[in-house]
mmCIF file of C-alpha atoms in Angstrom:
data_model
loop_
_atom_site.group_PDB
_atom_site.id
_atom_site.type_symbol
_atom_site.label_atom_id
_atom_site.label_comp_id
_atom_site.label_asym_id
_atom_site.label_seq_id
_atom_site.Cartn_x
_atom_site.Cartn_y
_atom_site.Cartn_z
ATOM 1 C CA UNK A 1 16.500 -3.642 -13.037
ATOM 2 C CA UNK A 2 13.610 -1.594 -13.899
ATOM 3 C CA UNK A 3 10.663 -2.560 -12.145
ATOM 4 C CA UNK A 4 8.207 -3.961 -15.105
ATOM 5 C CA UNK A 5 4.225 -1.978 -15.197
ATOM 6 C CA UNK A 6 1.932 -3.515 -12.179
ATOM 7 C CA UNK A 7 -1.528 -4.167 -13.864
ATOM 8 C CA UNK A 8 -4.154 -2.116 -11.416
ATOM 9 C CA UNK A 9 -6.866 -3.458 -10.738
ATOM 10 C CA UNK A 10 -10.395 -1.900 -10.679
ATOM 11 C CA UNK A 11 -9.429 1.296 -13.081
ATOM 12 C CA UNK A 12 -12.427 1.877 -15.686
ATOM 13 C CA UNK A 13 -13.784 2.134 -11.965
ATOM 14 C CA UNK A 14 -11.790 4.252 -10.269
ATOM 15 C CA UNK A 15 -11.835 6.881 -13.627
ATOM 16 C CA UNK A 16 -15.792 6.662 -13.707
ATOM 17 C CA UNK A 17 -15.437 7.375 -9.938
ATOM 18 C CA UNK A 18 -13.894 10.307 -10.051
ATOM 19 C CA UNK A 19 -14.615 11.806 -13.238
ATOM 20 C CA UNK A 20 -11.714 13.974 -13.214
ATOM 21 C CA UNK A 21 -11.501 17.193 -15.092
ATOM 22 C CA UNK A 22 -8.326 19.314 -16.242
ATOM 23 C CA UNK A 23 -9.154 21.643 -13.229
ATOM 24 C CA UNK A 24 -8.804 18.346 -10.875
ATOM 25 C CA UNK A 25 -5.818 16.564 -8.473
ATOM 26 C CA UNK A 26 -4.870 12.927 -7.339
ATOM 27 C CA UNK A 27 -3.245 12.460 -4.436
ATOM 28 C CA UNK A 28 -2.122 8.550 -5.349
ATOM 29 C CA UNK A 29 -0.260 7.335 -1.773
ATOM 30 C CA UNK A 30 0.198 4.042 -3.361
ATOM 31 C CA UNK A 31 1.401 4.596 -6.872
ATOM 32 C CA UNK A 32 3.255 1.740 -7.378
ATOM 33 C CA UNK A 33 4.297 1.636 -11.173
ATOM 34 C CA UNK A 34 1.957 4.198 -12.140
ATOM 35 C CA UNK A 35 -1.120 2.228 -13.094
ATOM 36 C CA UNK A 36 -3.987 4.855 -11.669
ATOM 37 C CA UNK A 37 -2.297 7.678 -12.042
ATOM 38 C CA UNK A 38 -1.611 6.881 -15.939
ATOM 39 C CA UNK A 39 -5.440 6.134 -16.525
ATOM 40 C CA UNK A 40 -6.059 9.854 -14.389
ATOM 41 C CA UNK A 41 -3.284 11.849 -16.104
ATOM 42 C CA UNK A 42 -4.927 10.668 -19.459
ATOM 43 C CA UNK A 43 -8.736 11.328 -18.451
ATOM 44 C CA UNK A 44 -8.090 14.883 -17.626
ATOM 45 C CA UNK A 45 -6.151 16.652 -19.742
ATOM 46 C CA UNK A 46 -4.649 18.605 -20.665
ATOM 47 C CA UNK A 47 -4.285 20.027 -16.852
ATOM 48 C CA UNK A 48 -5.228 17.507 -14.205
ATOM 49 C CA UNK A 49 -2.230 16.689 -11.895
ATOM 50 C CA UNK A 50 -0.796 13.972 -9.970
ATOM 51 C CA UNK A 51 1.214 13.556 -6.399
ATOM 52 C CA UNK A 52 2.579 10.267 -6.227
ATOM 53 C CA UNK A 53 4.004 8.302 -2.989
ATOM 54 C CA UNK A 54 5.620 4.847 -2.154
ATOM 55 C CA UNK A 55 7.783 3.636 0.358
ATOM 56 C CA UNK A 56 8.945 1.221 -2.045
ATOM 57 C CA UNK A 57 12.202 3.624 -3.648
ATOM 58 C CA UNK A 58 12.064 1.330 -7.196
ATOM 59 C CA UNK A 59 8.762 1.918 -7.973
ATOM 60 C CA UNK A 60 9.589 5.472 -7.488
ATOM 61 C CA UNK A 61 11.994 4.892 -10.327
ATOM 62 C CA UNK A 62 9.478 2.746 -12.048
ATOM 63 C CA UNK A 63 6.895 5.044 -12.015
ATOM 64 C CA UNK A 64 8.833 8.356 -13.634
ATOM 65 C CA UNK A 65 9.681 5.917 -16.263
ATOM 66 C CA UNK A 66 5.949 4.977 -16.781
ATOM 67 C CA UNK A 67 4.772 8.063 -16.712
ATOM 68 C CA UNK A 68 7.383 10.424 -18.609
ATOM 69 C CA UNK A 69 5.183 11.525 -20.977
ATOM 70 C CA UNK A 70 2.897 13.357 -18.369
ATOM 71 C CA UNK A 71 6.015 14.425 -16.060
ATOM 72 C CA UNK A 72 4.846 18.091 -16.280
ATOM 73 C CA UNK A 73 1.847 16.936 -14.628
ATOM 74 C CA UNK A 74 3.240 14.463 -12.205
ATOM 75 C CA UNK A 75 5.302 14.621 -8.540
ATOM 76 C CA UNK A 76 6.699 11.865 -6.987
ATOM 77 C CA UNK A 77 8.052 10.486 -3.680
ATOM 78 C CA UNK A 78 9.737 7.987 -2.003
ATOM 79 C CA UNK A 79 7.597 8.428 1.137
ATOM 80 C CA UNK A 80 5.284 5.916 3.672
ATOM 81 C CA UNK A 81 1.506 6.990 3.467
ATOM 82 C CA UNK A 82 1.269 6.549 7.288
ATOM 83 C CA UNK A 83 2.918 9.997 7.466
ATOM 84 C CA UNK A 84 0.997 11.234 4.840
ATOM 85 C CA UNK A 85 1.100 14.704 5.894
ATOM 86 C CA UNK A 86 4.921 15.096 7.036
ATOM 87 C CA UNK A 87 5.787 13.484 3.849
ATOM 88 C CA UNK A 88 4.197 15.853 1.697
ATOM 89 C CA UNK A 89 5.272 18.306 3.534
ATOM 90 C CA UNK A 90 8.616 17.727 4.071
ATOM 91 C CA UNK A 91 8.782 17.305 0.425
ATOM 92 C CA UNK A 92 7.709 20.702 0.076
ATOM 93 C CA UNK A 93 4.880 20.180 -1.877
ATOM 94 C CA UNK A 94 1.973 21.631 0.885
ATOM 95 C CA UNK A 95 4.614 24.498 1.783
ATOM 96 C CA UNK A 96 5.093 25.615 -2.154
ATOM 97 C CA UNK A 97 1.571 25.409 -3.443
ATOM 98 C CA UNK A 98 0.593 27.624 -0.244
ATOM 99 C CA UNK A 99 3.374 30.164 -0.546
ATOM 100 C CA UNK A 100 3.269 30.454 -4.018
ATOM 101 C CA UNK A 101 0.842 28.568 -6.264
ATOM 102 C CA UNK A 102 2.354 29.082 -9.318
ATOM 103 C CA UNK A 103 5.973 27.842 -8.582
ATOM 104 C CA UNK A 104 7.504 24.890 -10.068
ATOM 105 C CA UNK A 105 9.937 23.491 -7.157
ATOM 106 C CA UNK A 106 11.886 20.229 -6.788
ATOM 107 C CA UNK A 107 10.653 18.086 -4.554
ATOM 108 C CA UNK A 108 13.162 16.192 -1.984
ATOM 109 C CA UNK A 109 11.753 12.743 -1.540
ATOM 110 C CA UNK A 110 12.999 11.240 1.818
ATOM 111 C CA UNK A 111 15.220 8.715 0.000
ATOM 112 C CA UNK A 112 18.025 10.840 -1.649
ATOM 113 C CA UNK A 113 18.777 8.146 -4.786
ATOM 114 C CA UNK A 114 15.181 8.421 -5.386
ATOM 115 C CA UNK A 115 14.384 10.170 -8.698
ATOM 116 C CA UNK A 116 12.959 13.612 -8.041
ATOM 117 C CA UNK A 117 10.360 15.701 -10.176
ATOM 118 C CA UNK A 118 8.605 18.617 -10.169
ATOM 119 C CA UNK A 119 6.113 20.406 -8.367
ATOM 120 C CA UNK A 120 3.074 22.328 -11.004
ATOM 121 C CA UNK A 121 -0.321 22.386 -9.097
ATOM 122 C CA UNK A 122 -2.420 25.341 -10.351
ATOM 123 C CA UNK A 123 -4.691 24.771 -6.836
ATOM 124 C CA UNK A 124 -4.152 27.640 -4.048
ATOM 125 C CA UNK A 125 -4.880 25.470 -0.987
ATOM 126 C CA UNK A 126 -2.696 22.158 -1.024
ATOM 127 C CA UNK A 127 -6.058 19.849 -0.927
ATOM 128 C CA UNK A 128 -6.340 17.550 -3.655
ATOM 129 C CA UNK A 129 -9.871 16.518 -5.548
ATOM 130 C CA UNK A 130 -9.200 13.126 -5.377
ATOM 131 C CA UNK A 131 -7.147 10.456 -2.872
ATOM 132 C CA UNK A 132 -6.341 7.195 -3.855
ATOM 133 C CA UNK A 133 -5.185 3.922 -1.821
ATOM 134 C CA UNK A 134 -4.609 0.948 -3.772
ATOM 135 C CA UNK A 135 -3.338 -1.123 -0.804
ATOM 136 C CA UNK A 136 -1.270 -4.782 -0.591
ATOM 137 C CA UNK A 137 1.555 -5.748 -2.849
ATOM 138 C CA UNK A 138 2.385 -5.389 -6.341
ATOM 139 C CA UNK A 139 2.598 -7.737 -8.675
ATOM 140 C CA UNK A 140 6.538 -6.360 -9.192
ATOM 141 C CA UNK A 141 6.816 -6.938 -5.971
ATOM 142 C CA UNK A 142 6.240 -10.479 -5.723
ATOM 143 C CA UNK A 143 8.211 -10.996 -8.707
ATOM 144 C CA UNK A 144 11.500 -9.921 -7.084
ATOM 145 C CA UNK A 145 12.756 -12.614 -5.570
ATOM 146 C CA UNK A 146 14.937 -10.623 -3.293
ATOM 147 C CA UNK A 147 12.232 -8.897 -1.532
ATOM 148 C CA UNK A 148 11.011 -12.371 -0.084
ATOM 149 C CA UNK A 149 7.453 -11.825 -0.929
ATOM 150 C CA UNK A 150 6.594 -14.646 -2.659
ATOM 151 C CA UNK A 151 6.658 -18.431 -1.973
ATOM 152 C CA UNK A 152 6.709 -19.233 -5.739
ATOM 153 C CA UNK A 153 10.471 -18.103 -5.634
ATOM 154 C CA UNK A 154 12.787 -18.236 -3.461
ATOM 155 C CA UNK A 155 14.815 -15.769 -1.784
ATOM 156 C CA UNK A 156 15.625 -14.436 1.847
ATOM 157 C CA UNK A 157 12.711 -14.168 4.083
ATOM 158 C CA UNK A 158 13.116 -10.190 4.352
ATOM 159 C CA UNK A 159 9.184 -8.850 3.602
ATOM 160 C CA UNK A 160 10.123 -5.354 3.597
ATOM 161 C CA UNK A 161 8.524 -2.596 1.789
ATOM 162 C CA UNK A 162 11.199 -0.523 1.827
ATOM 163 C CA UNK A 163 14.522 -0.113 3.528
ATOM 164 C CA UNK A 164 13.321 2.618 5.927
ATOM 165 C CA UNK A 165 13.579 2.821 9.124
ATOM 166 C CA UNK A 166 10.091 4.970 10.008
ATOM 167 C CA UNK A 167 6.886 3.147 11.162
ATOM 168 C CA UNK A 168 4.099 3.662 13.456
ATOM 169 C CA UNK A 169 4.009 1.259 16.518
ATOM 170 C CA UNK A 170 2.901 -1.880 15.937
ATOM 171 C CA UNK A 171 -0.650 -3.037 17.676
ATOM 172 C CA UNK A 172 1.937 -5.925 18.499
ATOM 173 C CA UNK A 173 4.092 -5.134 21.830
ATOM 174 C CA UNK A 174 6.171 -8.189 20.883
ATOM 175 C CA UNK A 175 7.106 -6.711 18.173
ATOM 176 C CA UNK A 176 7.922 -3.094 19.373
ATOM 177 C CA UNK A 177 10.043 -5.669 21.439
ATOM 178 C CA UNK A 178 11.859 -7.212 18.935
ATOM 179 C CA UNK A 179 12.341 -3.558 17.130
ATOM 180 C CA UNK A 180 13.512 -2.068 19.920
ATOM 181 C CA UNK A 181 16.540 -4.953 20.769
ATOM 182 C CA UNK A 182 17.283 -4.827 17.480
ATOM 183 C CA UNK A 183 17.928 -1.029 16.638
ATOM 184 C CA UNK A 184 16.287 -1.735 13.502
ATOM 185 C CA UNK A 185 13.072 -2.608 12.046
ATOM 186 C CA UNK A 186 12.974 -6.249 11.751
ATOM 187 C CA UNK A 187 12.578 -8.387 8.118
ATOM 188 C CA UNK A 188 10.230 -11.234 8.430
ATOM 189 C CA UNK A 189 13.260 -13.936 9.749
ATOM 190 C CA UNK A 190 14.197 -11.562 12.385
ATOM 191 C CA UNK A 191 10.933 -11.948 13.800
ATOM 192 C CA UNK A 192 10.629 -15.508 13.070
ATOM 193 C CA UNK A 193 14.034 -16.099 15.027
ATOM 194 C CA UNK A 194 13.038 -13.509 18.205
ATOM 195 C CA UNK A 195 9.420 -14.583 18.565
ATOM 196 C CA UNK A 196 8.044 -16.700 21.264
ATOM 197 C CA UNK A 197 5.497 -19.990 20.136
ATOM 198 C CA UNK A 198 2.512 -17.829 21.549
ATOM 199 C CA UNK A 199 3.776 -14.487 19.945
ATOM 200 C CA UNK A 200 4.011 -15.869 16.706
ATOM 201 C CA UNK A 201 1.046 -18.226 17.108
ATOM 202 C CA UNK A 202 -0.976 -14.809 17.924
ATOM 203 C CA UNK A 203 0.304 -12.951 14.900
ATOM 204 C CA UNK A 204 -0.527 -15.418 12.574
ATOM 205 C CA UNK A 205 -4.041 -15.932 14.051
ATOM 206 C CA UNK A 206 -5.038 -12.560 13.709
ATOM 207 C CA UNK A 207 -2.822 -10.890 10.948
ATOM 208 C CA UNK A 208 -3.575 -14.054 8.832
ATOM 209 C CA UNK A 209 -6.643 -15.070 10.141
ATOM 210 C CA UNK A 210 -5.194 -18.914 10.039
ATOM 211 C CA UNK A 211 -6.502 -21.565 11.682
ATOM 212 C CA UNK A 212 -3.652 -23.626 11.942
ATOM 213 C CA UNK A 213 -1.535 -20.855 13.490
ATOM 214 C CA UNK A 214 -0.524 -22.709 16.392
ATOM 215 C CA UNK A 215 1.109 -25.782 14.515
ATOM 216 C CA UNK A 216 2.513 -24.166 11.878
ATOM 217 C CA UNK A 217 4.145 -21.248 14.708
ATOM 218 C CA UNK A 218 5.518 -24.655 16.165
ATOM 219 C CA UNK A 219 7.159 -25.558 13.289
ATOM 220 C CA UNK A 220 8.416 -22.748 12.085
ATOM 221 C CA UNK A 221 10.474 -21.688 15.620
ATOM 222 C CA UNK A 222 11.623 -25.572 15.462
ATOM 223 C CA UNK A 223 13.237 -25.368 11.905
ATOM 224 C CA UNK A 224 13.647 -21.453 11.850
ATOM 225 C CA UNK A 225 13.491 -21.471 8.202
ATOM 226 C CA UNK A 226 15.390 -18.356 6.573
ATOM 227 C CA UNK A 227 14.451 -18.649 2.795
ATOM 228 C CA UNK A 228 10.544 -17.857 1.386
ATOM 229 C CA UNK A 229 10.485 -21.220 -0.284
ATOM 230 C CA UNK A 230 12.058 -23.035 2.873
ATOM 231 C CA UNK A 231 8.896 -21.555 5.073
ATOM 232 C CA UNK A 232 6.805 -22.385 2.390
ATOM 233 C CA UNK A 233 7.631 -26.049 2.244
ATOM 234 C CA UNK A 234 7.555 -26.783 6.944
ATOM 235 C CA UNK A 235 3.902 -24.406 6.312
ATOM 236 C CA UNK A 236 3.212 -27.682 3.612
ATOM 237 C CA UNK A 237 4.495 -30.303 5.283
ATOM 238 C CA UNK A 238 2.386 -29.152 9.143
ATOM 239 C CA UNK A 239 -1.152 -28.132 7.658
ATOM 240 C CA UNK A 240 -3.905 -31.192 6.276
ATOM 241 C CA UNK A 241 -3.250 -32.475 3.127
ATOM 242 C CA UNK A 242 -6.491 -30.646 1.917
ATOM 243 C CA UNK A 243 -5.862 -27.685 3.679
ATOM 244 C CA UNK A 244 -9.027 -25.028 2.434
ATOM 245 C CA UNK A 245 -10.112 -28.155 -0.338
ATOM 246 C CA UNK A 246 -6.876 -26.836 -2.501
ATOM 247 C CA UNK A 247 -8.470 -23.283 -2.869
ATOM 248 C CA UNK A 248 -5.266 -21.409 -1.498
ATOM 249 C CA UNK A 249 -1.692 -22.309 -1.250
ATOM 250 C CA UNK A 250 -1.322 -23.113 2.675
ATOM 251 C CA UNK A 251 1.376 -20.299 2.942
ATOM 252 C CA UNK A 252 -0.704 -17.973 1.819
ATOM 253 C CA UNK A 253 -2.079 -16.628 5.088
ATOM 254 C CA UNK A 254 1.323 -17.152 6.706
ATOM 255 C CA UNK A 255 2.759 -14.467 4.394
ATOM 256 C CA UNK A 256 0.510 -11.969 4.627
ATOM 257 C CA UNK A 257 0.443 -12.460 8.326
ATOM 258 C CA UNK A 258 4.212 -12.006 8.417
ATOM 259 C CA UNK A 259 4.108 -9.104 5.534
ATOM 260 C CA UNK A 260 1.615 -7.593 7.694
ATOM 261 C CA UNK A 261 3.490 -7.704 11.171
ATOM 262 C CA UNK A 262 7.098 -6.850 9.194
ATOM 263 C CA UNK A 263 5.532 -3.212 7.368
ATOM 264 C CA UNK A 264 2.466 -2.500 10.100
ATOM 265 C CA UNK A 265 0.159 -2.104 7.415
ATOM 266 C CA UNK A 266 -2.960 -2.177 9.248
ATOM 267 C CA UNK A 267 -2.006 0.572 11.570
ATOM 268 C CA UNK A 268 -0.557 2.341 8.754
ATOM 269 C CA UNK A 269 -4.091 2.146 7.323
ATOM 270 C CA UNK A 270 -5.430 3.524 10.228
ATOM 271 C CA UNK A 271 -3.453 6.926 10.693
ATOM 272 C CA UNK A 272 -3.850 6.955 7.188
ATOM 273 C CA UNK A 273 -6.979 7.892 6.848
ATOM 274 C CA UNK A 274 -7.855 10.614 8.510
ATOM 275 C CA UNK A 275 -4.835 12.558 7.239
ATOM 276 C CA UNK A 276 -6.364 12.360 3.730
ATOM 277 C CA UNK A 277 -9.362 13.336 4.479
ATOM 278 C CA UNK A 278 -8.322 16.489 5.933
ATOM 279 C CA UNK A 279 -6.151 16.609 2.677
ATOM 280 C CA UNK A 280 -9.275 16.656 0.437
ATOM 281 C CA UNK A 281 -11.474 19.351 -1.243
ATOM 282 C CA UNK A 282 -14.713 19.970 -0.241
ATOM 283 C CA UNK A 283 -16.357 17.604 -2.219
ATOM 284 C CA UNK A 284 -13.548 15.900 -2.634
ATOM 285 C CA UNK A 285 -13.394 11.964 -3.266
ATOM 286 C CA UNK A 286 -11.273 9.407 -1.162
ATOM 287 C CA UNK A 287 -11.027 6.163 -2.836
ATOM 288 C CA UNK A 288 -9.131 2.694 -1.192
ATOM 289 C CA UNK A 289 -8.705 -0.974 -3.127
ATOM 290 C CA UNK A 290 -8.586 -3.517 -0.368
ATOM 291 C CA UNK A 291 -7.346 -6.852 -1.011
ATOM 292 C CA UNK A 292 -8.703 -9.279 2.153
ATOM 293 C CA UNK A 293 -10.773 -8.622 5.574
ATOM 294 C CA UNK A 294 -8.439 -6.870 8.156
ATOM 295 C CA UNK A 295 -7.643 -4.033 5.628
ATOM 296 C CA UNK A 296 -11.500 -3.543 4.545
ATOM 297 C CA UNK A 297 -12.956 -3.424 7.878
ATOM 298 C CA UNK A 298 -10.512 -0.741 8.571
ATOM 299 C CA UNK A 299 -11.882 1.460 5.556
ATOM 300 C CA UNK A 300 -15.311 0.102 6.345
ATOM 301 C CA UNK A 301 -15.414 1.349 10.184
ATOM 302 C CA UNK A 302 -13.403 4.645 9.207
ATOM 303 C CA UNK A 303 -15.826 5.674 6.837
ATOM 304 C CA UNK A 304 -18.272 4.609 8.517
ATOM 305 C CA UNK A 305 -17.462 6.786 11.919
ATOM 306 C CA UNK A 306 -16.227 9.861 10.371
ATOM 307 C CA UNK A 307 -17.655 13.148 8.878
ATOM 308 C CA UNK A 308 -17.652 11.813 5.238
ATOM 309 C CA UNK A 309 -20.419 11.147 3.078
ATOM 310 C CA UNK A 310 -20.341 7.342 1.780
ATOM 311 C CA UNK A 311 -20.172 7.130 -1.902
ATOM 312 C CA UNK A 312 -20.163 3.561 -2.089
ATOM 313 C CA UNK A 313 -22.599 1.907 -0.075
ATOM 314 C CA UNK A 314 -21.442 -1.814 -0.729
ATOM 315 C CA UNK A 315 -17.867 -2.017 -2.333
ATOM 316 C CA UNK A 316 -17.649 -1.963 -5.528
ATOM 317 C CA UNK A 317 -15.627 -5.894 -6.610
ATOM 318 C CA UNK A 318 -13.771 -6.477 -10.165
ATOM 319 C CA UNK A 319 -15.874 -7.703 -13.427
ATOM 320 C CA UNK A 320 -15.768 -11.024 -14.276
ATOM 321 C CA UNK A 321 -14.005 -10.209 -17.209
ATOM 322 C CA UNK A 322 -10.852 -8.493 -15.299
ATOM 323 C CA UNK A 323 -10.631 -11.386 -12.874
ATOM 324 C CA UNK A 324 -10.037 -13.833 -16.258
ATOM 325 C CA UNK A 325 -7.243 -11.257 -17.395
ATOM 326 C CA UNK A 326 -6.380 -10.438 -13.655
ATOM 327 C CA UNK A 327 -6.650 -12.613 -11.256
ATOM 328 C CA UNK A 328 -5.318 -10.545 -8.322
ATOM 329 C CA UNK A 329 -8.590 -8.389 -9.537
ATOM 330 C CA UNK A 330 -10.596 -11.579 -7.743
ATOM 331 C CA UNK A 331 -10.005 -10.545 -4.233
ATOM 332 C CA UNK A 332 -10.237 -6.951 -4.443
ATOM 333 C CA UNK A 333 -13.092 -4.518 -2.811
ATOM 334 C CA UNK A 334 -13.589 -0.513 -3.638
ATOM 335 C CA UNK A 335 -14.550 1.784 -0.690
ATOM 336 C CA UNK A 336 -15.410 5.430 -1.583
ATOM 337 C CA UNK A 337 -16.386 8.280 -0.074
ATOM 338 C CA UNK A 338 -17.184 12.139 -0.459
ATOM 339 C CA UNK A 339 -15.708 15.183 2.108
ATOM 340 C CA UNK A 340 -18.610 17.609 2.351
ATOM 341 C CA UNK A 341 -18.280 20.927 1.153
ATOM 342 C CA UNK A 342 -17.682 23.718 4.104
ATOM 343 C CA UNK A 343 -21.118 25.243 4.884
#
């Protein structure tokens, strides 16, 4: 089933942002459904281009759909942005724009089912004008209930992105444990089942920033739950009654603790980052949508500590008027910042 469109958040932003031109690229590593790079493709015709990746394979699929009337324009692949450069590399896309500008190749995304497209940058140089990272989880994510995202349905407690088997380390040696007894990369009940108390107490401290880590780890290893809504309800039943004065569902933190420690999104983040920056133009624009703390301060210190010029000196939040027709708008912060031109 065809992934339905993800409403992005933050786009009259992100276009006034960049101000992109027919002359101009986007380099979207997160492209979902095709939000962004719909709202780019259709503020700079007739010739500005788009390089899509997800690790997610459907909405890959999702996104050529979305965006068929601009496939002349578009590439795609099924790729993770933590190997940003390998990806788009081993796709073919740096190699054929250097060799030969003007050639339209296919791409080869790393998943062979994925849909493939074609390659029409009129740049010499393989740098792109603009980089986008719109990070977290899609709305069409959470609404497959086989992808165990969500604790509004229920499903297996899998968490995966993508069925991959590429990651960096995790910043968790317990869990470079677990993925190396396994053979695999663990989905969020493997880890659940392997974990020690403290281990998963830790993880949910820090990944979820939860107060009630250490009870609710407890509970968890003693009922071993392996369905989202079964972890949902022990999370219910351990925390107060009033847990955060009704502001949050009590799993909340617990999921994106476990999301978190299942995909390695953080350090993802981090080796990220400086591989689009070398990716960009001089005067080129990087651009990331953060959704809560951990992933901010990571854009926050990188900018912050490397050769780029800040654009965006506090982050730039959601209108009012998007968080009443978006409320996944309400959490969201806009980092920004410029690559200066060689001297």
């Amino acid at each position: 089933m065809l992934y339905h469109q993800h409403i992005p958040v933050l786009t009259a932003e992100i276009i006034d942002l960049f101000r992109p031109t027919p002359a101009d690229s986007l380099l979207d590593a997160t492209i979902g459904t095709g939000g962004h790079a719909l709202a780019y493709l259709a503020a700079s015709k007739p010739g500005g281009t788009v390089v899509g990746l997800d690790t997610d394979a459907k909405a890959i699929t999702a996104a050529q759909h979305y965006l068929a009337a601009y496939q002349d324009r578009v590439t795609l692949l099924t790729a993770n942005f933590a190997f940003l450069k390998d990806s788009l590399m081993g796709g073919g896309i740096l190699v054929s724009v250097a060799s030969n500008p003007s050639a339209a190749r296919s791409v080869e995304p790393e998943d062979q089912s994925a849909p493939r497209s074609k390659v029409n940058r009129s740049t010499s140089d393989c740098l792109f004008t603009h980089i986008l990272f719109d990070l977290g989880i899609g709305s069409h994510q959470l609404d497959d209930p086989t992808a165990g995202f969500s604790f509004q349905s229920d499903g297996p407690l899998n968490m995966k992105f993508s069925t991959g088997e590429r990651l960096p380390a995790s910043s968790f040696q317990c869990v470079n444990y677990v993925t190396q007894r396994l053979g695999h990369l663990p989905t969020a009940y493997e880890l659940i089942a392997r974990l020690s108390v403290p281990e998963l107490t830790l993880i949910i401290r820090t990944l979820g920033e939860e107060k009630y880590a250490g009870r609710i780890a407890q509970a968890i290893k003693r009922h071993l739950p392996a369905t989202t809504q079964g972890l949902s309800a022990i999370i219910a039943q351990t925390v107060p009654v009033h847990y955060e004065h009704g502001r949050i569902n009590p799993a909340t933190r617990t999921f994106q603790a476990l999301r978190l420690a299942v995909n390695r999104e953080l350090e993802s983040l981090a080796v990220a980052l400086p591989q689009a920056a070398d990716l960009l133009t001089g005067n080129g624009t990087l651009a990331v949508i953060s959704f809560h703390s951990l992933e901010d301060r990571i854009v926050k210190q990188y900018f912050h500590q490397s050769a780029l010029s800040l654009v965006t000196k506090k982050p730039i939040t959601a209108t009012p008027d998007e968080i009443k027709s978006n409320p996944r708008s309400r959490t969201a912060k806009l980092r920004a910042a410029r690559k200066k031109p060689p001297s």
